[in-house]
Amino acid sequence: MKKLILAVLLTAVACISGCTGEEQDSADKAGESTTEQVDQAANEAKEALGDSVTLPSESVVKVMADTWYVAGSDDVYVMKEDGTGTKNGEPFTFECGFDDENHITFHIVMTDTEEEELYALSTDTTGYGVNLTSLDGGDDLLLLPADITLLDLSDERASAIPGKWSDGNGNTYTFKDDNTMVIDDSETETKGTYSVAENSEGTCLLKIVVEGGALEFEYNLNTDGTEMDLQSPGTTTVHHWTKE
């Protein structure tokens, strides 16, 4: 298995969607919490591997620590890594965990009213949005990050992405107009989806979502859209792809 495929699978460990198993369309109630057992396993790993290991529940909190808009409404959630946040300016506390139904759970308690909200949490097909499926009879929500603008494939910044690309190491990446894609490493074929976005700093981003995880790149295209340099945020390795 080639380097990039391996990177996708390793990245899945830290991604929201990597903890959920098969996505469930609906759920009447949360199963029994297994958060304590999951975190205990991580604590045991810490003893063997050192403090670089983060509790899974803490990892999800870090992912959620952001400003989110609710699709189709004016609601805004702002969350911090200390487990506090606001909904339209009203304070709340929140916890992320896991249950025995393979949900990642997201539990909010409003500070002033003590009203509670409980959701199953998973990423959407773009890899940027977060689906909140109500586990207590409330409305399902789609959260979208405030600092990300999804680009239509007709946009000049994204229009060259569809097509077949090669990384020079035997891997090809075929991006289709319906935002589905296929990775082929000559031994296996991996299907997924992709999205193109721009962050608040004006950087163009390509996100690949496969079963169990996602991988994001900052990308730069040459003038005629036949060559592309990609770099995962926070890393120094640059991947060079050529359009076939």
PDB file of C-alpha atoms in Angstrom, residues 62-178:
ATOM      1  CA  LYS A  62     -10.631  19.551  20.010  1.00  0.00           C
ATOM      2  CA  VAL A  63     -12.249  18.934  16.632  1.00  0.00           C
ATOM      3  CA  MET A  64     -15.459  20.590  17.808  1.00  0.00           C
ATOM      4  CA  ALA A  65     -13.663  23.604  19.306  1.00  0.00           C
ATOM      5  CA  ASP A  66     -14.582  26.068  16.572  1.00  0.00           C
ATOM      6  CA  THR A  67     -17.279  28.472  15.413  1.00  0.00           C
ATOM      7  CA  TRP A  68     -20.110  26.698  13.560  1.00  0.00           C
ATOM      8  CA  TYR A  69     -23.141  27.880  11.615  1.00  0.00           C
ATOM      9  CA  VAL A  70     -26.254  25.703  11.511  1.00  0.00           C
ATOM     10  CA  ALA A  71     -27.282  25.034   7.912  1.00  0.00           C
ATOM     11  CA  GLY A  72     -30.708  26.457   7.138  1.00  0.00           C
ATOM     12  CA  SER A  73     -30.905  28.669  10.216  1.00  0.00           C
ATOM     13  CA  ASP A  74     -29.271  31.667  11.873  1.00  0.00           C
ATOM     14  CA  ASP A  75     -28.008  29.665  14.877  1.00  0.00           C
ATOM     15  CA  VAL A  76     -24.323  29.924  15.717  1.00  0.00           C
ATOM     16  CA  TYR A  77     -22.425  27.600  18.051  1.00  0.00           C
ATOM     17  CA  VAL A  78     -19.045  28.667  19.441  1.00  0.00           C
ATOM     18  CA  MET A  79     -17.112  25.964  21.289  1.00  0.00           C
ATOM     19  CA  LYS A  80     -13.792  25.913  23.150  1.00  0.00           C
ATOM     20  CA  GLU A  81     -11.394  23.119  24.088  1.00  0.00           C
ATOM     21  CA  ASP A  82     -12.242  23.560  27.796  1.00  0.00           C
ATOM     22  CA  GLY A  83     -15.750  22.201  27.130  1.00  0.00           C
ATOM     23  CA  THR A  84     -17.538  25.544  27.280  1.00  0.00           C
ATOM     24  CA  GLY A  85     -19.370  27.353  24.521  1.00  0.00           C
ATOM     25  CA  THR A  86     -22.273  29.506  23.463  1.00  0.00           C
ATOM     26  CA  LYS A  87     -25.371  29.018  21.323  1.00  0.00           C
ATOM     27  CA  ASN A  88     -26.417  32.390  19.913  1.00  0.00           C
ATOM     28  CA  GLY A  89     -24.554  33.984  22.807  1.00  0.00           C
ATOM     29  CA  GLU A  90     -26.200  31.797  25.494  1.00  0.00           C
ATOM     30  CA  PRO A  91     -23.580  29.841  27.509  1.00  0.00           C
ATOM     31  CA  PHE A  92     -23.429  26.057  27.725  1.00  0.00           C
ATOM     32  CA  THR A  93     -21.056  23.244  28.644  1.00  0.00           C
ATOM     33  CA  PHE A  94     -20.515  20.189  26.461  1.00  0.00           C
ATOM     34  CA  GLU A  95     -18.927  16.754  26.500  1.00  0.00           C
ATOM     35  CA  CYS A  96     -18.011  14.351  23.711  1.00  0.00           C
ATOM     36  CA  GLY A  97     -18.030  10.613  24.231  1.00  0.00           C
ATOM     37  CA  PHE A  98     -19.010   7.218  22.840  1.00  0.00           C
ATOM     38  CA  ASP A  99     -21.797   4.728  23.379  1.00  0.00           C
ATOM     39  CA  ASP A 100     -22.301   1.032  22.721  1.00  0.00           C
ATOM     40  CA  GLU A 101     -24.294   1.787  19.551  1.00  0.00           C
ATOM     41  CA  ASN A 102     -21.139   3.080  17.812  1.00  0.00           C
ATOM     42  CA  HIS A 103     -22.193   6.723  18.125  1.00  0.00           C
ATOM     43  CA  ILE A 104     -19.837   9.493  18.982  1.00  0.00           C
ATOM     44  CA  THR A 105     -22.018  11.382  21.434  1.00  0.00           C
ATOM     45  CA  PHE A 106     -22.227  15.149  21.810  1.00  0.00           C
ATOM     46  CA  HIS A 107     -23.973  16.339  24.980  1.00  0.00           C
ATOM     47  CA  ILE A 108     -24.858  19.995  25.628  1.00  0.00           C
ATOM     48  CA  VAL A 109     -26.186  21.457  28.890  1.00  0.00           C
ATOM     49  CA  MET A 110     -27.372  25.073  28.701  1.00  0.00           C
ATOM     50  CA  THR A 111     -25.949  26.964  31.678  1.00  0.00           C
ATOM     51  CA  ASP A 112     -28.935  29.178  32.512  1.00  0.00           C
ATOM     52  CA  THR A 113     -31.845  26.795  31.881  1.00  0.00           C
ATOM     53  CA  GLU A 114     -30.103  23.400  32.367  1.00  0.00           C
ATOM     54  CA  GLU A 115     -31.814  22.315  29.132  1.00  0.00           C
ATOM     55  CA  GLU A 116     -29.967  19.354  27.602  1.00  0.00           C
ATOM     56  CA  GLU A 117     -29.338  18.309  24.002  1.00  0.00           C
ATOM     57  CA  LEU A 118     -27.898  14.914  23.043  1.00  0.00           C
ATOM     58  CA  TYR A 119     -26.691  14.050  19.552  1.00  0.00           C
ATOM     59  CA  ALA A 120     -24.851  11.389  17.605  1.00  0.00           C
ATOM     60  CA  LEU A 121     -21.995  13.102  15.793  1.00  0.00           C
ATOM     61  CA  SER A 122     -20.526  12.290  12.353  1.00  0.00           C
ATOM     62  CA  THR A 123     -18.901  14.148   9.484  1.00  0.00           C
ATOM     63  CA  ASP A 124     -20.776  14.897   6.277  1.00  0.00           C
ATOM     64  CA  THR A 125     -19.658  13.882   2.777  1.00  0.00           C
ATOM     65  CA  THR A 126     -17.623  17.072   2.314  1.00  0.00           C
ATOM     66  CA  GLY A 127     -15.512  16.324   5.393  1.00  0.00           C
ATOM     67  CA  TYR A 128     -16.016  19.884   6.652  1.00  0.00           C
ATOM     68  CA  GLY A 129     -19.560  19.775   7.982  1.00  0.00           C
ATOM     69  CA  VAL A 130     -20.669  17.874  11.087  1.00  0.00           C
ATOM     70  CA  ASN A 131     -23.978  16.004  11.230  1.00  0.00           C
ATOM     71  CA  LEU A 132     -25.695  16.095  14.627  1.00  0.00           C
ATOM     72  CA  THR A 133     -28.386  13.400  14.757  1.00  0.00           C
ATOM     73  CA  SER A 134     -30.671  13.990  17.713  1.00  0.00           C
ATOM     74  CA  LEU A 135     -30.790  11.169  20.254  1.00  0.00           C
ATOM     75  CA  ASP A 136     -33.449  12.760  22.465  1.00  0.00           C
ATOM     76  CA  GLY A 137     -36.231  13.679  20.056  1.00  0.00           C
ATOM     77  CA  GLY A 138     -34.885  17.054  18.939  1.00  0.00           C
ATOM     78  CA  ASP A 139     -34.074  18.303  15.458  1.00  0.00           C
ATOM     79  CA  ASP A 140     -31.127  16.971  13.469  1.00  0.00           C
ATOM     80  CA  LEU A 141     -28.545  19.645  12.630  1.00  0.00           C
ATOM     81  CA  LEU A 142     -25.776  20.183  10.097  1.00  0.00           C
ATOM     82  CA  LEU A 143     -22.948  22.349  11.442  1.00  0.00           C
ATOM     83  CA  LEU A 144     -20.732  24.171   8.945  1.00  0.00           C
ATOM     84  CA  PRO A 145     -17.425  25.804   9.952  1.00  0.00           C
ATOM     85  CA  ALA A 146     -17.469  29.592   9.904  1.00  0.00           C
ATOM     86  CA  ASP A 147     -13.962  29.895   8.450  1.00  0.00           C
ATOM     87  CA  ILE A 148     -14.494  27.591   5.436  1.00  0.00           C
ATOM     88  CA  THR A 149     -16.211  28.416   2.126  1.00  0.00           C
ATOM     89  CA  LEU A 150     -17.019  25.419  -0.060  1.00  0.00           C
ATOM     90  CA  LEU A 151     -16.221  26.053  -3.724  1.00  0.00           C
ATOM     91  CA  ASP A 152     -18.422  24.932  -6.587  1.00  0.00           C
ATOM     92  CA  LEU A 153     -16.541  22.976  -9.245  1.00  0.00           C
ATOM     93  CA  SER A 154     -17.446  25.676 -11.767  1.00  0.00           C
ATOM     94  CA  ASP A 155     -15.352  28.140  -9.724  1.00  0.00           C
ATOM     95  CA  GLU A 156     -12.061  28.957 -11.459  1.00  0.00           C
ATOM     96  CA  ARG A 157     -10.177  27.981  -8.294  1.00  0.00           C
ATOM     97  CA  ALA A 158     -11.673  24.462  -8.428  1.00  0.00           C
ATOM     98  CA  SER A 159     -12.606  23.807 -12.066  1.00  0.00           C
ATOM     99  CA  ALA A 160      -9.321  22.029 -12.916  1.00  0.00           C
ATOM    100  CA  ILE A 161      -9.683  19.443 -10.132  1.00  0.00           C
ATOM    101  CA  PRO A 162     -12.076  16.992 -11.889  1.00  0.00           C
ATOM    102  CA  GLY A 163     -10.163  14.446 -13.928  1.00  0.00           C
ATOM    103  CA  LYS A 164      -7.530  11.765 -13.399  1.00  0.00           C
ATOM    104  CA  TRP A 165      -4.288  12.594 -11.569  1.00  0.00           C
ATOM    105  CA  SER A 166      -1.109  10.594 -11.002  1.00  0.00           C
ATOM    106  CA  ASP A 167       1.366  11.087  -8.153  1.00  0.00           C
ATOM    107  CA  GLY A 168       4.282   9.394  -9.944  1.00  0.00           C
ATOM    108  CA  ASN A 169       4.340   6.513  -7.442  1.00  0.00           C
ATOM    109  CA  GLY A 170       1.794   4.292  -9.138  1.00  0.00           C
ATOM    110  CA  ASN A 171      -1.257   5.886  -7.519  1.00  0.00           C
ATOM    111  CA  THR A 172      -4.023   7.576  -9.486  1.00  0.00           C
ATOM    112  CA  TYR A 173      -6.813   9.800  -8.184  1.00  0.00           C
ATOM    113  CA  THR A 174      -9.941  10.220 -10.288  1.00  0.00           C
ATOM    114  CA  PHE A 175     -12.172  13.146  -9.279  1.00  0.00           C
ATOM    115  CA  LYS A 176     -15.630  13.185 -10.816  1.00  0.00           C
ATOM    116  CA  ASP A 177     -18.037  16.078 -11.434  1.00  0.00           C
ATOM    117  CA  ASP A 178     -20.494  14.735  -8.827  1.00  0.00           C
TER     118      ASP A 178
END
